[in-house]
PDB file of C-alpha atoms in Angstrom:
ATOM      1  CA  UNK M 373      -5.747 -17.172  41.668  1.00  0.00           C
ATOM      2  CA  UNK M 374      -4.937 -14.102  43.701  1.00  0.00           C
ATOM      3  CA  UNK M 375      -1.419 -14.093  45.127  1.00  0.00           C
ATOM      4  CA  UNK M 376      -2.413 -12.145  48.214  1.00  0.00           C
ATOM      5  CA  UNK M 377      -4.055 -12.898  51.545  1.00  0.00           C
ATOM      6  CA  UNK M 378      -6.269 -10.359  53.273  1.00  0.00           C
ATOM      7  CA  UNK M 379      -8.597 -10.500  56.274  1.00  0.00           C
ATOM      8  CA  UNK M 380     -12.188 -11.024  55.258  1.00  0.00           C
ATOM      9  CA  UNK M 381     -13.502  -8.043  57.160  1.00  0.00           C
ATOM     10  CA  UNK M 382     -12.482  -5.212  59.464  1.00  0.00           C
ATOM     11  CA  UNK M 383     -14.206  -2.464  61.410  1.00  0.00           C
ATOM     12  CA  UNK M 384     -12.969   1.047  62.033  1.00  0.00           C
ATOM     13  CA  UNK M 385     -14.407   3.988  63.939  1.00  0.00           C
ATOM     14  CA  UNK M 386     -15.004   7.144  61.955  1.00  0.00           C
ATOM     15  CA  UNK M 387     -12.091   9.561  62.289  1.00  0.00           C
ATOM     16  CA  UNK M 388      -9.628   6.863  63.269  1.00  0.00           C
ATOM     17  CA  UNK M 389      -6.938   5.386  61.062  1.00  0.00           C
ATOM     18  CA  UNK M 390      -7.841   2.232  59.184  1.00  0.00           C
ATOM     19  CA  UNK M 391      -4.901  -0.137  58.737  1.00  0.00           C
ATOM     20  CA  UNK M 392      -5.561  -2.861  56.196  1.00  0.00           C
ATOM     21  CA  UNK M 393      -2.936  -5.633  56.036  1.00  0.00           C
ATOM     22  CA  UNK M 394      -2.007  -7.763  53.041  1.00  0.00           C
ATOM     23  CA  UNK M 395       0.321 -10.733  52.787  1.00  0.00           C
ATOM     24  CA  UNK M 396       2.079 -11.416  49.497  1.00  0.00           C
ATOM     25  CA  UNK M 397       4.895 -13.755  50.440  1.00  0.00           C
ATOM     26  CA  UNK M 398       5.450 -15.019  46.869  1.00  0.00           C
ATOM     27  CA  UNK M 399       5.780 -11.583  45.292  1.00  0.00           C
ATOM     28  CA  UNK M 400       8.345 -11.370  42.480  1.00  0.00           C
ATOM     29  CA  UNK M 401      10.973  -8.670  42.185  1.00  0.00           C
ATOM     30  CA  UNK M 402       9.217  -6.939  39.299  1.00  0.00           C
ATOM     31  CA  UNK M 403       5.730  -6.986  40.815  1.00  0.00           C
ATOM     32  CA  UNK M 404       4.029  -3.938  42.200  1.00  0.00           C
ATOM     33  CA  UNK M 405       1.537  -3.889  45.046  1.00  0.00           C
ATOM     34  CA  UNK M 406      -1.709  -2.256  43.907  1.00  0.00           C
ATOM     35  CA  UNK M 407      -4.657  -1.288  46.086  1.00  0.00           C
ATOM     36  CA  UNK M 408      -8.147  -0.766  44.718  1.00  0.00           C
ATOM     37  CA  UNK M 409     -11.476  -0.471  46.455  1.00  0.00           C
ATOM     38  CA  UNK M 410     -15.056  -1.126  45.441  1.00  0.00           C
ATOM     39  CA  UNK M 411     -17.846   0.832  47.030  1.00  0.00           C
ATOM     40  CA  UNK M 412     -21.089  -1.134  46.919  1.00  0.00           C
ATOM     41  CA  UNK M 413     -21.476  -2.281  43.291  1.00  0.00           C
ATOM     42  CA  UNK M 414     -19.556   0.544  41.656  1.00  0.00           C
ATOM     43  CA  UNK M 415     -16.498  -0.010  39.508  1.00  0.00           C
ATOM     44  CA  UNK M 416     -13.216  -0.615  41.329  1.00  0.00           C
ATOM     45  CA  UNK M 417     -11.391   2.576  42.234  1.00  0.00           C
ATOM     46  CA  UNK M 418      -7.622   2.895  42.252  1.00  0.00           C
ATOM     47  CA  UNK M 419      -6.128   3.966  45.577  1.00  0.00           C
ATOM     48  CA  UNK M 420      -2.352   3.640  45.500  1.00  0.00           C
ATOM     49  CA  UNK M 421       0.493   1.390  44.382  1.00  0.00           C
ATOM     50  CA  UNK M 422       4.159   0.844  45.157  1.00  0.00           C
ATOM     51  CA  UNK M 423       7.153  -1.308  44.376  1.00  0.00           C
ATOM     52  CA  UNK M 424       9.581  -1.099  47.290  1.00  0.00           C
ATOM     53  CA  UNK M 425       9.281   2.261  48.949  1.00  0.00           C
ATOM     54  CA  UNK M 426       6.437   3.543  51.058  1.00  0.00           C
ATOM     55  CA  UNK M 427       4.031   5.715  49.138  1.00  0.00           C
ATOM     56  CA  UNK M 428       1.527   8.395  50.094  1.00  0.00           C
ATOM     57  CA  UNK M 429      -1.101  10.248  48.133  1.00  0.00           C
ATOM     58  CA  UNK M 430      -4.207  12.246  48.931  1.00  0.00           C
ATOM     59  CA  UNK M 431      -6.220   9.107  49.639  1.00  0.00           C
ATOM     60  CA  UNK M 432      -3.918   6.831  51.585  1.00  0.00           C
ATOM     61  CA  UNK M 433      -0.455   5.641  52.557  1.00  0.00           C
ATOM     62  CA  UNK M 434       1.108   2.338  51.584  1.00  0.00           C
ATOM     63  CA  UNK M 435       3.708   0.751  53.813  1.00  0.00           C
ATOM     64  CA  UNK M 436       5.660  -2.141  52.263  1.00  0.00           C
ATOM     65  CA  UNK M 437       7.922  -4.259  54.465  1.00  0.00           C
ATOM     66  CA  UNK M 438      11.593  -4.423  53.609  1.00  0.00           C
ATOM     67  CA  UNK M 439      11.333  -8.025  52.416  1.00  0.00           C
ATOM     68  CA  UNK M 440       8.231  -7.014  50.384  1.00  0.00           C
ATOM     69  CA  UNK M 441       6.283  -9.994  51.682  1.00  0.00           C
ATOM     70  CA  UNK M 442       3.555  -7.891  53.207  1.00  0.00           C
ATOM     71  CA  UNK M 443       2.103  -4.408  53.108  1.00  0.00           C
ATOM     72  CA  UNK M 444      -0.386  -2.209  54.910  1.00  0.00           C
ATOM     73  CA  UNK M 445      -2.788   0.301  53.449  1.00  0.00           C
ATOM     74  CA  UNK M 446      -3.482   3.173  55.814  1.00  0.00           C
ATOM     75  CA  UNK M 447      -6.500   5.443  55.551  1.00  0.00           C
ATOM     76  CA  UNK M 448      -5.438   8.130  58.051  1.00  0.00           C
ATOM     77  CA  UNK M 449      -8.891   9.441  59.007  1.00  0.00           C
ATOM     78  CA  UNK M 450     -11.575   7.019  57.925  1.00  0.00           C
ATOM     79  CA  UNK M 451     -14.998   8.376  57.031  1.00  0.00           C
ATOM     80  CA  UNK M 452     -18.295   6.590  56.462  1.00  0.00           C
ATOM     81  CA  UNK M 453     -17.694   6.951  52.722  1.00  0.00           C
ATOM     82  CA  UNK M 454     -14.617   4.745  53.042  1.00  0.00           C
ATOM     83  CA  UNK M 455     -16.847   1.747  53.744  1.00  0.00           C
ATOM     84  CA  UNK M 456     -15.968  -0.578  50.855  1.00  0.00           C
ATOM     85  CA  UNK M 457     -14.201  -3.769  49.833  1.00  0.00           C
ATOM     86  CA  UNK M 458     -10.451  -3.180  49.592  1.00  0.00           C
ATOM     87  CA  UNK M 459      -8.378  -5.280  47.222  1.00  0.00           C
ATOM     88  CA  UNK M 460      -4.619  -5.811  47.452  1.00  0.00           C
ATOM     89  CA  UNK M 461      -3.198  -7.045  44.134  1.00  0.00           C
ATOM     90  CA  UNK M 462       0.346  -7.887  43.101  1.00  0.00           C
ATOM     91  CA  UNK M 463       1.213  -7.718  39.426  1.00  0.00           C
ATOM     92  CA  UNK M 464       4.070  -6.611  37.144  1.00  0.00           C
ATOM     93  CA  UNK M 465       1.731  -4.173  35.417  1.00  0.00           C
ATOM     94  CA  UNK M 466      -1.967  -3.490  35.024  1.00  0.00           C
ATOM     95  CA  UNK M 467      -2.406  -5.705  31.963  1.00  0.00           C
ATOM     96  CA  UNK M 468      -4.332  -8.374  33.816  1.00  0.00           C
ATOM     97  CA  UNK M 469      -5.228  -7.629  37.406  1.00  0.00           C
ATOM     98  CA  UNK M 470      -6.382 -10.633  39.425  1.00  0.00           C
ATOM     99  CA  UNK M 471      -8.834  -9.564  42.089  1.00  0.00           C
ATOM    100  CA  UNK M 472      -9.234 -11.667  45.200  1.00  0.00           C
ATOM    101  CA  UNK M 473     -12.039 -11.466  47.713  1.00  0.00           C
ATOM    102  CA  UNK M 474     -10.536  -8.420  49.457  1.00  0.00           C
ATOM    103  CA  UNK M 475     -11.233  -6.982  52.894  1.00  0.00           C
ATOM    104  CA  UNK M 476     -14.666  -5.615  53.631  1.00  0.00           C
ATOM    105  CA  UNK M 477     -14.031  -2.461  55.689  1.00  0.00           C
ATOM    106  CA  UNK M 478     -16.956  -1.159  57.704  1.00  0.00           C
ATOM    107  CA  UNK M 479     -16.522   2.351  59.099  1.00  0.00           C
ATOM    108  CA  UNK M 480     -18.939   3.044  61.916  1.00  0.00           C
ATOM    109  CA  UNK M 481     -19.984   6.374  63.492  1.00  0.00           C
TER     110      UNK M 481
ATOM    111  CA  UNK R1059     -11.703  14.642  36.330  1.00  0.00           C
ATOM    112  CA  UNK R1060     -12.108  12.521  33.160  1.00  0.00           C
ATOM    113  CA  UNK R1061     -14.161   9.370  33.584  1.00  0.00           C
ATOM    114  CA  UNK R1062     -14.772   6.084  31.843  1.00  0.00           C
ATOM    115  CA  UNK R1063     -18.441   5.998  30.905  1.00  0.00           C
ATOM    116  CA  UNK R1064     -20.501   2.918  30.197  1.00  0.00           C
ATOM    117  CA  UNK R1065     -23.899   2.523  28.610  1.00  0.00           C
ATOM    118  CA  UNK R1066     -26.466   1.299  29.282  1.00  0.00           C
ATOM    119  CA  UNK R1067     -26.349   1.090  33.056  1.00  0.00           C
ATOM    120  CA  UNK R1068     -28.715  -1.879  32.962  1.00  0.00           C
ATOM    121  CA  UNK R1069     -29.457  -4.210  30.070  1.00  0.00           C
ATOM    122  CA  UNK R1070     -32.047  -6.967  30.125  1.00  0.00           C
ATOM    123  CA  UNK R1071     -31.956  -9.518  27.334  1.00  0.00           C
ATOM    124  CA  UNK R1072     -33.362 -12.919  26.545  1.00  0.00           C
ATOM    125  CA  UNK R1073     -31.197 -16.002  26.409  1.00  0.00           C
ATOM    126  CA  UNK R1074     -29.754 -16.517  22.943  1.00  0.00           C
ATOM    127  CA  UNK R1075     -29.881 -12.856  21.992  1.00  0.00           C
ATOM    128  CA  UNK R1076     -26.871 -10.776  21.028  1.00  0.00           C
ATOM    129  CA  UNK R1077     -25.928  -7.892  23.274  1.00  0.00           C
ATOM    130  CA  UNK R1078     -23.428  -5.054  22.868  1.00  0.00           C
ATOM    131  CA  UNK R1079     -22.087  -3.235  25.883  1.00  0.00           C
ATOM    132  CA  UNK R1080     -20.580   0.149  25.211  1.00  0.00           C
ATOM    133  CA  UNK R1081     -17.761   2.057  26.840  1.00  0.00           C
ATOM    134  CA  UNK R1082     -16.147   5.411  26.255  1.00  0.00           C
ATOM    135  CA  UNK R1083     -12.634   5.252  27.730  1.00  0.00           C
ATOM    136  CA  UNK R1084     -10.719   8.333  28.855  1.00  0.00           C
ATOM    137  CA  UNK R1085      -9.664  10.168  25.724  1.00  0.00           C
ATOM    138  CA  UNK R1086      -5.869   9.895  25.809  1.00  0.00           C
ATOM    139  CA  UNK R1087      -5.795   6.311  27.064  1.00  0.00           C
ATOM    140  CA  UNK R1088      -4.393   3.548  24.874  1.00  0.00           C
ATOM    141  CA  UNK R1089      -5.087   0.352  26.837  1.00  0.00           C
ATOM    142  CA  UNK R1090      -8.602  -0.942  27.285  1.00  0.00           C
ATOM    143  CA  UNK R1091     -10.088  -3.732  29.357  1.00  0.00           C
ATOM    144  CA  UNK R1092     -13.266  -5.573  30.189  1.00  0.00           C
ATOM    145  CA  UNK R1093     -13.898  -7.199  33.558  1.00  0.00           C
ATOM    146  CA  UNK R1094     -17.034  -8.793  34.925  1.00  0.00           C
ATOM    147  CA  UNK R1095     -18.446  -9.503  38.367  1.00  0.00           C
ATOM    148  CA  UNK R1096     -21.157 -12.066  38.925  1.00  0.00           C
ATOM    149  CA  UNK R1097     -23.317 -11.045  41.876  1.00  0.00           C
ATOM    150  CA  UNK R1098     -21.540 -11.796  45.143  1.00  0.00           C
ATOM    151  CA  UNK R1099     -18.374 -13.027  43.430  1.00  0.00           C
ATOM    152  CA  UNK R1100     -14.953 -11.689  42.539  1.00  0.00           C
ATOM    153  CA  UNK R1101     -14.125  -9.167  39.846  1.00  0.00           C
ATOM    154  CA  UNK R1102     -12.839 -11.280  36.931  1.00  0.00           C
ATOM    155  CA  UNK R1103     -10.581 -10.240  34.061  1.00  0.00           C
ATOM    156  CA  UNK R1104     -12.012 -10.862  30.596  1.00  0.00           C
ATOM    157  CA  UNK R1105      -9.814  -9.185  28.006  1.00  0.00           C
ATOM    158  CA  UNK R1106      -7.234  -6.482  27.363  1.00  0.00           C
ATOM    159  CA  UNK R1107      -6.971  -4.547  24.108  1.00  0.00           C
ATOM    160  CA  UNK R1108      -4.199  -2.387  22.707  1.00  0.00           C
ATOM    161  CA  UNK R1109      -3.328  -1.078  19.267  1.00  0.00           C
ATOM    162  CA  UNK R1110      -6.534  -2.477  17.811  1.00  0.00           C
ATOM    163  CA  UNK R1111      -5.966  -6.011  18.886  1.00  0.00           C
ATOM    164  CA  UNK R1112      -6.480  -8.266  21.875  1.00  0.00           C
ATOM    165  CA  UNK R1113      -3.396  -8.382  24.112  1.00  0.00           C
ATOM    166  CA  UNK R1114      -4.614 -11.011  26.516  1.00  0.00           C
ATOM    167  CA  UNK R1115      -7.833 -12.831  27.300  1.00  0.00           C
ATOM    168  CA  UNK R1116      -9.068 -15.137  30.023  1.00  0.00           C
ATOM    169  CA  UNK R1117     -10.708 -18.553  29.757  1.00  0.00           C
ATOM    170  CA  UNK R1118     -14.060 -16.853  30.198  1.00  0.00           C
ATOM    171  CA  UNK R1119     -13.565 -14.885  26.971  1.00  0.00           C
ATOM    172  CA  UNK R1120     -14.559 -17.628  24.546  1.00  0.00           C
ATOM    173  CA  UNK R1121     -15.859 -17.463  20.961  1.00  0.00           C
ATOM    174  CA  UNK R1122     -19.129 -15.968  22.157  1.00  0.00           C
ATOM    175  CA  UNK R1123     -17.318 -12.789  23.154  1.00  0.00           C
ATOM    176  CA  UNK R1124     -15.713 -10.158  20.967  1.00  0.00           C
ATOM    177  CA  UNK R1125     -14.376  -6.646  21.439  1.00  0.00           C
ATOM    178  CA  UNK R1126     -14.063  -3.793  19.054  1.00  0.00           C
ATOM    179  CA  UNK R1127     -12.944  -0.203  18.929  1.00  0.00           C
ATOM    180  CA  UNK R1128     -15.156   0.927  16.067  1.00  0.00           C
ATOM    181  CA  UNK R1129     -14.040   4.556  16.152  1.00  0.00           C
ATOM    182  CA  UNK R1130     -11.667   6.767  18.087  1.00  0.00           C
ATOM    183  CA  UNK R1131     -13.795   6.942  21.184  1.00  0.00           C
ATOM    184  CA  UNK R1132     -15.882   3.823  21.762  1.00  0.00           C
ATOM    185  CA  UNK R1133     -14.860   0.387  23.008  1.00  0.00           C
ATOM    186  CA  UNK R1134     -17.482  -2.353  22.841  1.00  0.00           C
ATOM    187  CA  UNK R1135     -17.996  -5.847  24.206  1.00  0.00           C
ATOM    188  CA  UNK R1136     -20.301  -8.098  22.212  1.00  0.00           C
ATOM    189  CA  UNK R1137     -21.803 -11.330  23.453  1.00  0.00           C
ATOM    190  CA  UNK R1138     -23.165 -13.230  20.468  1.00  0.00           C
ATOM    191  CA  UNK R1139     -25.650 -15.568  22.069  1.00  0.00           C
ATOM    192  CA  UNK R1140     -26.231 -14.791  25.715  1.00  0.00           C
ATOM    193  CA  UNK R1141     -26.611 -17.478  28.374  1.00  0.00           C
ATOM    194  CA  UNK R1142     -28.146 -17.230  31.819  1.00  0.00           C
ATOM    195  CA  UNK R1143     -24.663 -17.450  33.353  1.00  0.00           C
ATOM    196  CA  UNK R1144     -23.606 -14.285  31.485  1.00  0.00           C
ATOM    197  CA  UNK R1145     -25.701 -12.281  33.932  1.00  0.00           C
ATOM    198  CA  UNK R1146     -23.219 -10.036  35.731  1.00  0.00           C
ATOM    199  CA  UNK R1147     -21.868  -6.519  36.088  1.00  0.00           C
ATOM    200  CA  UNK R1148     -19.510  -5.749  33.237  1.00  0.00           C
ATOM    201  CA  UNK R1149     -16.834  -3.156  33.896  1.00  0.00           C
ATOM    202  CA  UNK R1150     -14.801  -1.361  31.277  1.00  0.00           C
ATOM    203  CA  UNK R1151     -11.431   0.122  32.212  1.00  0.00           C
ATOM    204  CA  UNK R1152      -8.711   2.110  30.520  1.00  0.00           C
ATOM    205  CA  UNK R1153      -5.226   3.411  31.174  1.00  0.00           C
ATOM    206  CA  UNK R1154      -2.580   5.462  29.407  1.00  0.00           C
ATOM    207  CA  UNK R1155       0.335   3.117  30.076  1.00  0.00           C
ATOM    208  CA  UNK R1156       0.670  -0.579  30.917  1.00  0.00           C
ATOM    209  CA  UNK R1157       1.858   0.096  34.447  1.00  0.00           C
ATOM    210  CA  UNK R1158      -0.454   3.005  35.210  1.00  0.00           C
ATOM    211  CA  UNK R1159      -3.545   2.640  37.385  1.00  0.00           C
ATOM    212  CA  UNK R1160      -6.704   1.429  35.707  1.00  0.00           C
ATOM    213  CA  UNK R1161      -9.702   3.734  35.605  1.00  0.00           C
ATOM    214  CA  UNK R1162     -12.930   1.770  35.770  1.00  0.00           C
ATOM    215  CA  UNK R1163     -16.398   2.744  34.660  1.00  0.00           C
ATOM    216  CA  UNK R1164     -19.382   2.136  36.886  1.00  0.00           C
ATOM    217  CA  UNK R1165     -20.457  -0.865  34.902  1.00  0.00           C
ATOM    218  CA  UNK R1166     -23.369  -2.272  32.969  1.00  0.00           C
ATOM    219  CA  UNK R1167     -25.589  -4.703  34.795  1.00  0.00           C
ATOM    220  CA  UNK R1168     -26.518  -7.420  32.303  1.00  0.00           C
ATOM    221  CA  UNK R1169     -29.512  -9.581  33.163  1.00  0.00           C
ATOM    222  CA  UNK R1170     -30.187 -12.579  30.920  1.00  0.00           C
ATOM    223  CA  UNK R1171     -33.653 -14.083  31.303  1.00  0.00           C
TER     224      UNK R1171
END
C-alpha cells in the first residue's frame, strides 16, 4: 500500500501557482520523496524528488517539512497542460515504486 | 531527449493466447521495469530487472509472466496464456541507477477478448 496521503482532487487557475500537498508521516530516514504525474493515459512522468532539503528544477519546486512528515509540490505557473494526476511516493530508491491514487489536478482557463 | 519506446501501442488478443510486449529502454540504462494499470485503477509494479535477472517481482507477476532482454536493446514482457483480467496498459520503464528517476514509455494497451 502507498505510504502517502494526498487530496483526491484540486483545481487551479491557469497562470497561478499549484500547491499539491502530501502527507508521509511514517517516512523512514533513508526514504526519498518522489513526485510523478500522469497525463491522461500516458506513462508516468518524473517531476522531482528530494530527501531532506527543498529542491527546484525546471518543472517544479519541492518543499519538505523539517520533520519530513509532509511535503508540497509547487508548480509556479500552472498551464492547461499541467492537468494530470500527481503522485507522491516515498521509497528508498526507484526499485519498486508504489503508486497510490494521487491528486487529480485540473487547471482551468 | 532519449525516450523509452514501446510497441505495439495497442494489442488485441484472444484469451489463452501468448502475447509479447516489447520495449526499447534508453540506451545507457541498466535497470528495467514493467508496470501495469488496469483501466481506472492504480499503476501497479510488476517486475524489476537488472544484470540479466529479476531483482524483484510483485504478487501479480506469477508463472504466466516472464521477462527477457534478448539483445542489447530490447526488453520484453511475455504473458503465456492471457486471461480477461490481464487487460490493462502495460508500461515499461528504465533508469541508469537504482536511485535515479524512472523514465516510462507511453505504454501498450492490451485487450484480451
